[in-house]
mmCIF file of C-alpha atoms and ligand atoms in Angstrom:
data_model
loop_
_atom_site.group_PDB
_atom_site.id
_atom_site.type_symbol
_atom_site.label_atom_id
_atom_site.label_comp_id
_atom_site.label_asym_id
_atom_site.label_seq_id
_atom_site.Cartn_x
_atom_site.Cartn_y
_atom_site.Cartn_z
ATOM 1 C CA MET N 6 -84.166 65.254 19.291
ATOM 2 C CA LYS N 7 -86.334 61.529 18.029
ATOM 3 C CA ARG N 8 -84.397 62.473 14.778
ATOM 4 C CA ILE N 9 -80.900 63.030 16.415
ATOM 5 C CA LYS N 10 -80.902 59.933 18.489
ATOM 6 C CA ARG N 11 -82.269 58.020 15.242
ATOM 7 C CA ILE N 12 -79.069 59.549 13.654
ATOM 8 C CA ARG N 13 -76.646 58.065 16.605
ATOM 9 C CA LYS N 14 -78.334 54.942 16.366
ATOM 10 C CA LYS N 15 -77.797 54.910 12.724
ATOM 11 C CA TYR N 16 -74.313 55.753 13.398
ATOM 12 C CA ASN N 17 -73.359 53.185 15.692
ATOM 13 C CA LYS N 18 -74.420 50.392 13.543
ATOM 14 C CA LYS N 19 -72.402 51.750 11.084
ATOM 15 C CA ASN N 20 -69.137 51.666 13.650
ATOM 16 C CA LEU N 21 -70.092 48.116 15.076
ATOM 17 C CA ALA N 22 -69.800 46.444 11.266
ATOM 18 C CA ILE N 23 -66.180 48.445 10.555
ATOM 19 C CA VAL N 24 -65.212 47.065 14.536
ATOM 20 C CA LEU N 25 -66.350 43.596 13.159
ATOM 21 C CA SER N 26 -64.440 43.467 10.178
ATOM 22 C CA ALA N 27 -61.691 45.062 11.428
ATOM 23 C CA THR N 28 -61.472 42.390 14.358
ATOM 24 C CA ILE N 29 -61.651 39.610 11.588
ATOM 25 C CA LEU N 30 -59.027 40.885 9.088
ATOM 26 C CA ILE N 31 -57.250 41.183 12.181
ATOM 27 C CA ILE N 32 -57.664 37.094 13.358
ATOM 28 C CA ILE N 33 -57.068 36.442 9.360
ATOM 29 C CA ILE N 34 -53.583 38.967 9.507
ATOM 30 C CA ILE N 35 -52.592 37.876 12.814
ATOM 31 C CA GLY N 36 -53.212 33.755 11.927
ATOM 32 C CA ALA N 37 -51.530 33.819 8.660
ATOM 33 C CA ILE N 38 -49.205 34.930 10.879
ATOM 34 C CA MET N 39 -49.133 32.289 13.388
ATOM 35 C CA TYR N 40 -49.220 29.587 10.820
ATOM 36 C CA THR N 41 -45.785 30.433 8.849
ATOM 37 C CA ILE N 42 -44.354 31.127 12.244
ATOM 38 C CA PHE N 43 -45.423 28.540 13.718
ATOM 39 C CA GLY N 44 -47.408 26.157 11.100
ATOM 40 C CA LYS N 45 -44.603 23.586 9.942
ATOM 41 C CA SER N 46 -43.731 23.055 13.263
ATOM 42 C CA ALA N 47 -47.139 22.862 14.500
ATOM 43 C CA SER N 48 -47.541 19.793 12.021
ATOM 44 C CA SER N 49 -44.472 18.157 14.396
ATOM 45 C CA TYR N 50 -41.029 16.763 12.212
ATOM 46 C CA THR N 51 -37.690 16.496 14.449
ATOM 47 C CA SER N 52 -34.894 14.790 13.708
ATOM 48 C CA THR N 53 -32.717 13.068 16.051
ATOM 49 C CA ILE N 54 -28.806 12.451 16.269
ATOM 50 C CA ASP N 55 -28.209 9.729 18.325
ATOM 51 C CA GLY N 56 -31.149 10.561 20.361
ATOM 52 C CA VAL N 57 -30.616 14.480 20.768
ATOM 53 C CA GLU N 58 -32.657 16.910 18.318
ATOM 54 C CA MET N 59 -30.783 18.290 16.139
ATOM 55 C CA LYS N 60 -31.967 21.081 13.188
ATOM 56 C CA SER N 61 -28.847 20.397 11.778
ATOM 57 C CA PHE N 62 -25.111 18.791 11.801
ATOM 58 C CA THR N 63 -21.574 18.791 11.648
ATOM 59 C CA GLN N 64 -18.920 16.869 12.016
ATOM 60 C CA GLU N 65 -15.458 15.307 11.772
ATOM 61 C CA VAL N 66 -14.934 11.908 10.046
ATOM 62 C CA GLU N 67 -11.712 10.448 9.294
ATOM 63 C CA PHE N 68 -10.939 9.852 5.303
ATOM 64 C CA THR N 69 -11.714 6.918 3.640
ATOM 65 C CA THR N 70 -13.308 6.923 -0.416
ATOM 66 C CA GLU N 71 -15.873 4.701 1.574
ATOM 67 C CA ILE N 72 -17.351 6.835 4.134
ATOM 68 C CA ASP N 73 -21.168 5.871 4.824
ATOM 69 C CA TYR N 74 -22.677 8.747 5.573
ATOM 70 C CA SER N 75 -26.352 6.706 5.420
ATOM 71 C CA PRO N 76 -29.128 7.778 7.382
ATOM 72 C CA THR N 77 -29.118 4.511 9.716
ATOM 73 C CA LYS N 78 -24.823 5.121 10.007
ATOM 74 C CA ILE N 79 -24.617 8.948 11.020
ATOM 75 C CA GLN N 80 -27.798 7.551 13.486
ATOM 76 C CA LEU N 81 -29.950 10.575 12.120
ATOM 77 C CA ILE N 82 -33.968 9.122 13.637
ATOM 78 C CA VAL N 83 -36.320 11.322 11.344
ATOM 79 C CA MET N 84 -40.221 11.873 13.461
ATOM 80 C CA HIS N 85 -43.226 13.261 10.889
ATOM 81 C CA GLU N 86 -46.110 12.917 12.695
ATOM 82 C CA ASP N 87 -45.407 10.776 15.151
ATOM 83 C CA ILE N 88 -43.993 7.798 13.054
ATOM 84 C CA ASP N 89 -40.650 7.227 11.914
ATOM 85 C CA VAL N 90 -40.258 7.896 8.133
ATOM 86 C CA SER N 91 -36.191 7.779 8.697
ATOM 87 C CA ASP N 92 -36.003 4.846 6.051
ATOM 88 C CA LYS N 93 -37.889 7.618 3.510
ATOM 89 C CA LEU N 94 -35.259 10.101 3.145
ATOM 90 C CA THR N 95 -33.890 10.527 -0.069
ATOM 91 C CA TYR N 96 -30.561 12.696 -0.570
ATOM 92 C CA LYS N 97 -27.589 12.678 -3.364
ATOM 93 C CA GLU N 98 -24.705 10.372 -2.966
ATOM 94 C CA ILE N 99 -21.899 12.097 -3.283
ATOM 95 C CA GLU N 100 -18.127 10.700 -4.653
ATOM 96 C CA ILE N 101 -15.645 11.530 -1.588
ATOM 97 C CA LYS N 102 -12.243 12.026 -3.084
ATOM 98 C CA GLU N 103 -10.295 14.352 -1.523
ATOM 99 C CA LEU N 104 -9.924 16.246 2.127
ATOM 100 C CA ASP N 105 -12.540 18.935 2.439
ATOM 101 C CA THR N 106 -16.387 19.449 3.736
ATOM 102 C CA TYR N 107 -18.664 17.863 2.437
ATOM 103 C CA VAL N 108 -23.021 18.693 2.616
ATOM 104 C CA ILE N 109 -25.766 15.639 2.229
ATOM 105 C CA ALA N 110 -29.162 16.841 3.270
ATOM 106 C CA TYR N 111 -31.330 14.331 3.315
ATOM 107 C CA THR N 112 -35.001 15.104 2.763
ATOM 108 C CA TYR N 113 -38.728 13.965 3.097
ATOM 109 C CA LYS N 114 -41.584 15.849 1.977
ATOM 110 C CA GLU N 115 -41.047 19.529 2.356
ATOM 111 C CA TYR N 116 -37.967 18.642 5.149
ATOM 112 C CA THR N 117 -34.449 18.370 5.328
ATOM 113 C CA PHE N 118 -31.825 17.784 7.247
ATOM 114 C CA GLU N 119 -28.181 18.825 6.584
ATOM 115 C CA TYR N 120 -25.542 16.818 7.370
ATOM 116 C CA THR N 121 -22.454 18.320 7.562
ATOM 117 C CA MET N 122 -19.112 16.008 7.286
ATOM 118 C CA LYS N 123 -15.488 17.611 7.194
ATOM 119 C CA VAL N 124 -13.082 15.031 6.013
ATOM 120 C CA VAL N 125 -9.519 14.855 7.372
ATOM 121 C CA ASP N 126 -6.894 12.942 7.802
ATOM 122 C CA MET N 127 -6.005 12.596 11.893
ATOM 123 C CA MET N 128 -4.192 9.532 11.428
ATOM 124 C CA LYS N 129 -0.296 9.270 11.542
ATOM 125 C CA PRO N 130 1.286 8.343 8.549
ATOM 126 C CA VAL N 131 2.524 4.673 8.468
ATOM 127 C CA ILE N 132 7.045 4.105 9.134
ATOM 128 C CA ASP N 133 8.027 0.236 7.272
ATOM 129 C CA ALA N 134 10.892 -0.696 9.334
ATOM 130 C CA GLN N 135 12.445 -3.294 11.277
ATOM 131 C CA GLU N 136 13.473 -2.993 14.542
ATOM 132 C CA GLU N 137 17.142 -3.957 13.370
ATOM 133 C CA TYR N 138 19.143 -3.549 10.833
ATOM 134 C CA TYR N 139 22.908 -5.210 10.732
ATOM 135 C CA ILE N 140 25.429 -3.036 8.497
ATOM 136 C CA GLU N 141 28.869 -4.762 7.819
ATOM 137 C CA LEU N 142 31.826 -2.925 9.697
ATOM 138 C CA ASN N 143 34.232 -0.889 7.441
ATOM 139 C CA THR N 144 31.333 -0.321 4.517
ATOM 140 C CA THR N 145 30.429 2.895 3.312
ATOM 141 C CA PHE N 146 26.696 3.771 4.956
ATOM 142 C CA ASP N 147 23.994 6.100 3.769
ATOM 143 C CA PHE N 148 20.499 5.540 5.766
ATOM 144 C CA SER N 149 18.864 5.394 1.434
ATOM 145 C CA ILE N 150 20.309 1.568 1.894
ATOM 146 C CA LEU N 151 18.185 0.570 4.700
ATOM 147 C CA ASN N 152 15.004 0.620 2.710
ATOM 148 C CA ILE N 153 12.530 2.787 4.660
ATOM 149 C CA HIS N 154 9.848 4.359 3.514
ATOM 150 C CA ALA N 155 7.046 6.103 5.270
ATOM 151 C CA THR N 156 3.303 6.478 3.364
ATOM 152 C CA ASP N 157 0.411 9.403 4.452
ATOM 153 C CA ASN N 158 -2.958 7.225 4.699
ATOM 154 C CA TYR N 159 -4.872 9.869 3.401
ATOM 155 C CA ASP N 160 -3.587 9.448 -0.840
ATOM 156 C CA GLY N 161 -1.061 6.828 -0.179
ATOM 157 C CA THR N 162 2.155 9.034 -1.204
ATOM 158 C CA THR N 163 5.324 8.611 -0.253
ATOM 159 C CA LEU N 164 6.150 10.878 1.993
ATOM 160 C CA ASP N 165 10.148 11.928 3.343
ATOM 161 C CA ILE N 166 12.035 11.260 5.843
ATOM 162 C CA SER N 167 14.544 12.102 8.542
ATOM 163 C CA TYR N 168 16.723 10.758 10.916
ATOM 164 C CA SER N 169 18.623 11.272 13.558
ATOM 165 C CA GLY N 170 21.490 10.172 15.196
ATOM 166 C CA ASP N 171 24.830 9.256 13.325
ATOM 167 C CA VAL N 172 26.236 6.060 12.296
ATOM 168 C CA ASN N 173 29.858 4.991 12.325
ATOM 169 C CA THR N 174 30.695 2.268 10.397
ATOM 170 C CA SER N 175 34.143 1.641 11.553
ATOM 171 C CA THR N 176 33.503 1.051 14.914
ATOM 172 C CA LYS N 177 31.494 -1.912 16.155
ATOM 173 C CA GLY N 178 28.380 -0.930 17.973
ATOM 174 C CA SER N 179 24.969 -0.569 18.490
ATOM 175 C CA TYR N 180 23.128 2.657 17.059
ATOM 176 C CA PRO N 181 19.948 4.346 18.122
ATOM 177 C CA ILE N 182 18.535 6.011 15.503
ATOM 178 C CA THR N 183 14.993 8.027 15.161
ATOM 179 C CA VAL N 184 12.922 7.757 11.985
ATOM 180 C CA SER N 185 10.872 10.947 11.597
ATOM 181 C CA THR N 186 8.467 11.989 8.896
ATOM 182 C CA LYS N 187 5.249 14.181 8.068
ATOM 183 C CA ASP N 188 2.199 13.838 5.892
ATOM 184 C CA SER N 189 -0.018 16.332 4.175
ATOM 185 C CA SER N 190 -2.204 17.061 7.165
ATOM 186 C CA GLY N 191 0.470 17.893 9.881
ATOM 187 C CA ASN N 192 0.226 14.681 10.965
ATOM 188 C CA LYS N 193 3.659 13.554 12.808
ATOM 189 C CA ALA N 194 4.614 9.651 13.128
ATOM 190 C CA SER N 195 8.446 8.629 14.393
ATOM 191 C CA ILE N 196 10.061 5.454 15.250
ATOM 192 C CA ASP N 197 13.728 4.490 16.829
ATOM 193 C CA ILE N 198 15.333 1.903 15.041
ATOM 194 C CA GLN N 199 18.790 0.019 15.850
ATOM 195 C CA ILE N 200 22.011 -0.018 13.708
ATOM 196 C CA ILE N 201 24.583 -2.803 14.455
ATOM 197 C CA VAL N 202 27.389 -2.416 13.132
ATOM 198 C CA SER N 203 29.073 -6.197 13.278
ATOM 199 C CA ASN N 204 30.952 -8.475 11.245
ATOM 200 C CA THR N 205 27.762 -9.701 8.690
ATOM 201 C CA THR N 206 29.657 -11.560 6.347
ATOM 202 C CA PRO N 207 31.987 -14.975 7.270
ATOM 203 C CA GLU N 208 35.401 -14.194 8.165
ATOM 204 C CA LEU N 209 36.619 -16.065 5.651
ATOM 205 C CA PRO N 210 40.672 -16.468 5.342
ATOM 206 C CA ALA N 211 41.740 -13.429 2.212
ATOM 207 C CA ALA N 212 43.360 -16.494 0.444
ATOM 208 C CA VAL N 213 40.269 -18.343 -0.167
ATOM 209 C CA ILE N 214 38.667 -15.180 -1.604
ATOM 210 C CA HIS N 215 38.733 -14.610 -5.519
ATOM 211 C CA THR N 216 37.104 -11.779 -7.278
ATOM 212 C CA VAL N 217 36.184 -12.735 -10.717
ATOM 213 C CA SER N 218 38.157 -11.096 -13.702
ATOM 214 C CA ASN N 219 35.028 -12.081 -16.290
ATOM 215 C CA PRO N 220 32.268 -10.391 -14.807
ATOM 216 C CA ASP N 221 30.568 -9.401 -18.173
ATOM 217 C CA ASP N 222 30.669 -13.131 -19.526
ATOM 218 C CA ILE N 223 27.556 -14.876 -20.041
ATOM 219 C CA ASN N 224 28.465 -18.356 -18.523
ATOM 220 C CA VAL N 225 30.666 -16.668 -15.166
ATOM 221 C CA CYS N 226 31.014 -18.151 -12.152
ATOM 222 C CA ILE N 227 30.515 -16.460 -9.056
ATOM 223 C CA ASP N 228 29.809 -18.259 -5.440
ATOM 224 C CA LYS N 229 30.595 -18.086 -2.007
ATOM 225 C CA THR N 230 34.168 -17.434 -2.728
ATOM 226 C CA HIS N 231 34.638 -16.160 -6.079
ATOM 227 C CA LEU N 232 32.962 -12.337 -5.782
ATOM 228 C CA LEU N 233 32.665 -10.349 -8.554
ATOM 229 C CA PRO N 234 34.512 -6.288 -8.348
ATOM 230 C CA ASP N 235 33.831 -3.787 -5.813
ATOM 231 C CA GLY N 236 30.378 -1.708 -7.828
ATOM 232 C CA TRP N 237 30.496 -3.682 -10.517
ATOM 233 C CA ALA N 238 27.429 -3.427 -12.454
ATOM 234 C CA PRO N 239 26.292 -5.420 -15.860
ATOM 235 C CA ASN N 240 25.691 -2.172 -18.794
ATOM 236 C CA ASP N 241 22.950 -4.281 -20.498
ATOM 237 C CA LEU N 242 20.559 -4.366 -19.048
ATOM 238 C CA VAL N 243 16.945 -4.284 -20.701
ATOM 239 C CA SER N 244 12.915 -3.742 -18.927
ATOM 240 C CA VAL N 245 10.977 -7.732 -18.757
ATOM 241 C CA GLY N 246 8.529 -6.027 -17.708
ATOM 242 C CA GLY N 247 7.237 -4.473 -14.178
ATOM 243 C CA ASN N 248 10.691 -3.352 -12.303
ATOM 244 C CA HIS N 249 12.354 -6.509 -13.979
ATOM 245 C CA TYR N 250 15.715 -6.354 -15.821
ATOM 246 C CA LEU N 251 18.087 -8.736 -17.239
ATOM 247 C CA ARG N 252 21.062 -8.402 -19.196
ATOM 248 C CA ALA N 253 19.979 -8.325 -23.536
ATOM 249 C CA GLN N 254 20.686 -12.060 -24.412
ATOM 250 C CA ALA N 255 19.025 -13.179 -21.206
ATOM 251 C CA ALA N 256 16.013 -11.066 -21.061
ATOM 252 C CA ASP N 257 15.730 -12.500 -24.962
ATOM 253 C CA ALA N 258 15.826 -16.377 -23.649
ATOM 254 C CA TYR N 259 13.547 -14.856 -21.186
ATOM 255 C CA ASN N 260 11.235 -13.853 -22.993
ATOM 256 C CA ASN N 261 11.054 -17.188 -25.235
ATOM 257 C CA MET N 262 10.876 -19.047 -22.101
ATOM 258 C CA MET N 263 7.961 -17.479 -21.547
ATOM 259 C CA ALA N 264 5.850 -17.593 -24.937
ATOM 260 C CA GLN N 265 6.354 -21.129 -24.695
ATOM 261 C CA SER N 266 5.498 -21.434 -21.262
ATOM 262 C CA VAL N 267 1.874 -20.150 -22.109
ATOM 263 C CA LEU N 268 1.389 -21.911 -25.190
ATOM 264 C CA ASP N 269 2.364 -24.477 -23.064
ATOM 265 C CA GLY N 270 -0.582 -23.473 -21.124
ATOM 266 C CA LEU N 271 1.057 -22.147 -17.553
ATOM 267 C CA HIS N 272 1.643 -18.761 -15.635
ATOM 268 C CA ILE N 273 4.815 -18.342 -15.407
ATOM 269 C CA VAL N 274 5.092 -15.466 -12.309
ATOM 270 C CA LEU N 275 8.910 -13.541 -12.148
ATOM 271 C CA VAL N 276 9.157 -12.823 -8.439
ATOM 272 C CA SER N 277 13.022 -11.422 -8.809
ATOM 273 C CA SER N 278 15.594 -10.447 -11.610
ATOM 274 C CA TYR N 279 18.195 -7.829 -12.018
ATOM 275 C CA ARG N 280 19.251 -6.714 -7.726
ATOM 276 C CA THR N 281 21.756 -3.879 -7.895
ATOM 277 C CA GLN N 282 25.048 -4.731 -5.072
ATOM 278 C CA ALA N 283 23.034 -1.884 -2.762
ATOM 279 C CA TYR N 284 19.690 -3.680 -2.731
ATOM 280 C CA GLN N 285 21.677 -7.263 -2.575
ATOM 281 C CA THR N 286 23.682 -5.502 0.242
ATOM 282 C CA THR N 287 19.544 -4.618 2.413
ATOM 283 C CA LEU N 288 18.610 -8.004 1.490
ATOM 284 C CA TYR N 289 22.038 -9.532 2.808
ATOM 285 C CA ASN N 290 21.471 -8.076 6.053
ATOM 286 C CA ASN N 291 18.391 -7.671 6.531
ATOM 287 C CA TYR N 292 18.103 -12.000 6.901
ATOM 288 C CA PHE N 293 20.609 -11.309 8.696
ATOM 289 C CA ALA N 294 19.201 -9.560 11.159
ATOM 290 C CA ILE N 295 16.448 -12.071 11.343
ATOM 291 C CA ASP N 296 18.986 -15.246 11.706
ATOM 292 C CA PRO N 297 23.022 -14.407 11.793
ATOM 293 C CA GLU N 298 23.723 -17.922 11.655
ATOM 294 C CA ASN N 299 22.135 -19.740 8.686
ATOM 295 C CA ALA N 300 21.599 -16.292 7.236
ATOM 296 C CA PRO N 301 24.647 -17.356 4.587
ATOM 297 C CA PHE N 302 22.704 -20.440 3.274
ATOM 298 C CA TYR N 303 19.933 -18.694 2.241
ATOM 299 C CA SER N 304 21.162 -15.604 1.375
ATOM 300 C CA ALA N 305 24.376 -14.776 -0.830
ATOM 301 C CA ILE N 306 26.506 -12.025 0.311
ATOM 302 C CA PRO N 307 26.797 -9.005 -1.441
ATOM 303 C CA ARG N 308 28.524 -9.192 -4.379
ATOM 304 C CA SER N 309 28.466 -13.175 -4.911
ATOM 305 C CA SER N 310 24.524 -13.803 -5.766
ATOM 306 C CA GLU N 311 23.494 -14.433 -9.743
ATOM 307 C CA HIS N 312 21.077 -11.317 -9.715
ATOM 308 C CA GLU N 313 24.020 -9.367 -9.486
ATOM 309 C CA LEU N 314 24.454 -10.541 -12.908
ATOM 310 C CA GLY N 315 21.434 -9.698 -14.431
ATOM 311 C CA LEU N 316 21.318 -13.208 -15.160
ATOM 312 C CA ALA N 317 19.151 -14.795 -12.989
ATOM 313 C CA ILE N 318 15.519 -15.073 -12.642
ATOM 314 C CA ASP N 319 13.184 -16.674 -9.295
ATOM 315 C CA VAL N 320 9.994 -18.008 -10.654
ATOM 316 C CA SER N 321 6.384 -18.990 -9.575
ATOM 317 C CA TYR N 322 2.976 -19.405 -10.061
ATOM 318 C CA ASP N 323 2.262 -16.759 -7.731
ATOM 319 C CA ASN N 324 4.284 -13.914 -5.962
ATOM 320 C CA TYR N 325 5.849 -15.749 -3.099
ATOM 321 C CA LEU N 326 8.994 -18.628 -3.652
ATOM 322 C CA TYR N 327 8.671 -22.179 -2.458
ATOM 323 C CA ASP N 328 10.772 -25.366 -2.113
ATOM 324 C CA ASP N 329 8.263 -27.307 -3.232
ATOM 325 C CA LEU N 330 7.573 -25.600 -7.114
ATOM 326 C CA ASP N 331 8.920 -28.910 -8.107
ATOM 327 C CA ASP N 332 5.578 -30.479 -7.466
ATOM 328 C CA HIS N 333 4.118 -27.603 -9.363
ATOM 329 C CA ALA N 334 3.065 -28.149 -12.655
ATOM 330 C CA VAL N 335 5.160 -24.849 -13.155
ATOM 331 C CA GLY N 336 8.131 -26.291 -10.952
ATOM 332 C CA LYS N 337 7.982 -29.677 -13.267
ATOM 333 C CA TRP N 338 7.682 -27.606 -16.396
ATOM 334 C CA MET N 339 11.485 -25.774 -15.795
ATOM 335 C CA ILE N 340 12.517 -28.604 -14.913
ATOM 336 C CA ALA N 341 12.195 -30.425 -18.259
ATOM 337 C CA ASN N 342 12.621 -26.634 -20.356
ATOM 338 C CA ALA N 343 14.239 -24.262 -18.930
ATOM 339 C CA TYR N 344 18.013 -25.865 -20.305
ATOM 340 C CA LYS N 345 16.673 -25.505 -24.348
ATOM 341 C CA TYR N 346 16.351 -21.679 -23.587
ATOM 342 C CA GLY N 347 19.632 -21.184 -21.898
ATOM 343 C CA TRP N 348 18.701 -21.616 -17.772
ATOM 344 C CA ILE N 349 20.090 -24.219 -15.056
ATOM 345 C CA MET N 350 18.705 -24.827 -11.572
ATOM 346 C CA SER N 351 21.962 -23.137 -9.955
ATOM 347 C CA TYR N 352 21.328 -24.916 -6.489
ATOM 348 C CA PRO N 353 19.512 -28.510 -6.836
ATOM 349 C CA GLU N 354 18.518 -30.257 -3.858
ATOM 350 C CA ASP N 355 21.039 -32.598 -4.491
ATOM 351 C CA LYS N 356 23.905 -29.820 -4.733
ATOM 352 C CA THR N 357 23.855 -28.225 -1.405
ATOM 353 C CA GLU N 358 26.986 -29.487 -0.032
ATOM 354 C CA VAL N 359 28.593 -28.382 -3.688
ATOM 355 C CA THR N 360 26.834 -25.089 -4.047
ATOM 356 C CA GLY N 361 26.628 -23.574 -0.156
ATOM 357 C CA TYR N 362 23.209 -23.073 -0.444
ATOM 358 C CA MET N 363 19.731 -24.643 -0.016
ATOM 359 C CA TYR N 364 17.862 -26.287 -2.797
ATOM 360 C CA GLU N 365 15.919 -23.587 -4.580
ATOM 361 C CA ALA N 366 13.436 -24.824 -6.509
ATOM 362 C CA TRP N 367 12.434 -21.761 -7.978
ATOM 363 C CA HIS N 368 16.584 -19.390 -9.275
ATOM 364 C CA PHE N 369 17.207 -20.241 -11.997
ATOM 365 C CA ARG N 370 20.631 -18.640 -13.854
ATOM 366 C CA TYR N 371 20.966 -17.722 -17.906
ATOM 367 C CA VAL N 372 24.422 -19.665 -19.193
ATOM 368 C CA GLY N 373 23.716 -19.528 -22.759
ATOM 369 C CA VAL N 374 21.931 -22.761 -24.532
ATOM 370 C CA GLU N 375 24.560 -24.571 -24.869
ATOM 371 C CA LEU N 376 26.623 -24.601 -20.924
ATOM 372 C CA ALA N 377 22.547 -25.547 -20.106
ATOM 373 C CA THR N 378 22.165 -28.066 -21.994
ATOM 374 C CA TYR N 379 24.929 -29.877 -20.123
ATOM 375 C CA LEU N 380 25.542 -29.561 -17.165
ATOM 376 C CA THR N 381 21.273 -30.303 -16.863
ATOM 377 C CA GLN N 382 21.765 -33.428 -19.032
ATOM 378 C CA ASN N 383 25.212 -33.850 -17.288
ATOM 379 C CA LYS N 384 23.641 -32.677 -13.916
ATOM 380 C CA ILE N 385 26.365 -30.532 -12.782
ATOM 381 C CA THR N 386 26.649 -27.574 -11.496
ATOM 382 C CA LEU N 387 28.156 -24.327 -12.592
ATOM 383 C CA GLN N 388 30.656 -24.109 -9.332
ATOM 384 C CA GLU N 389 31.354 -28.695 -10.658
ATOM 385 C CA TYR N 390 31.982 -27.788 -13.690
ATOM 386 C CA TYR N 391 34.530 -24.743 -14.027
ATOM 387 C CA TYR N 392 36.501 -25.375 -9.918
HETATM 388 ZN ZN1 ZN P 408 17.918 -16.403 -6.493
#
């Protein structure tokens, strides 16, 4: 009996030790599991966007190459142990080049907050057009002469344009046209314009209108009553830089003149040079749309612009034209030197009655050195010389 009791006692001691060790082990295991699951959040880390707690954040952003995704800009606030650590976040700068999804990881110690930015193009393309266009009665019309452009604000590409509506140039009137376009992301834009068919050019008796017979001559004189043959264009145009073209002989003279002006310390900007008849038509009609009464005084009607000859230039000291250019070094230099290279000022201040044009301090015409020297020294215009 005694022996049995002792054995049982011995057994109970051993059993208790096992139970105890197992319990400790279980506590350790559970503790480890609990730490793994809850340990990190237990150390109190929160990130908020605009005051709302977030684990990550996805947002659509309109495309620009300069998207600001700094924590301040996206209103990301990160708290760790009740301390604002937002200014301690690190993240890798990325380059935004195209429409795409970008992930920016903001890191503080072992914590990371992911901001997914879907860069999209939601903006309508831009159509660059006027509200009204004037078209000369009984002329051929094509929408391309309106020079309307549409650009995708995303990548600046020129977009295709469609026009709905008809224009009958043989009947005076106002024709409504809708101009539409669509960009690569499917954003659409459209605007309404009016095409006004009218007599845009001054109606002169047919008897006073002449068509010049020598349009190819370097010293040909065209003005309001002496027009170029319809559709005529020079056949020896050469580039003088950028989108600028002049007839070969005028281009040489222009280049020589510019080289000397540079040596003299000047920077002369070429604003305008050769224009096609179609472009001159658009230009004139656009002026006419703004100011029908005075347009012929400051813009040449088609077939009468010296720019259509490929023998005229408009110059400035920047990209704009100034009637007080003669107060500036560039204007003074041109007045003193242009004739030496064969250029004359076509529309001087004291000859507006003769030329029919306002004073254009910027407009010079190539006629060759000999004639330019003669006209400049005698202060006479090409019209006075010929007609
Ligand atoms: Zn000009």
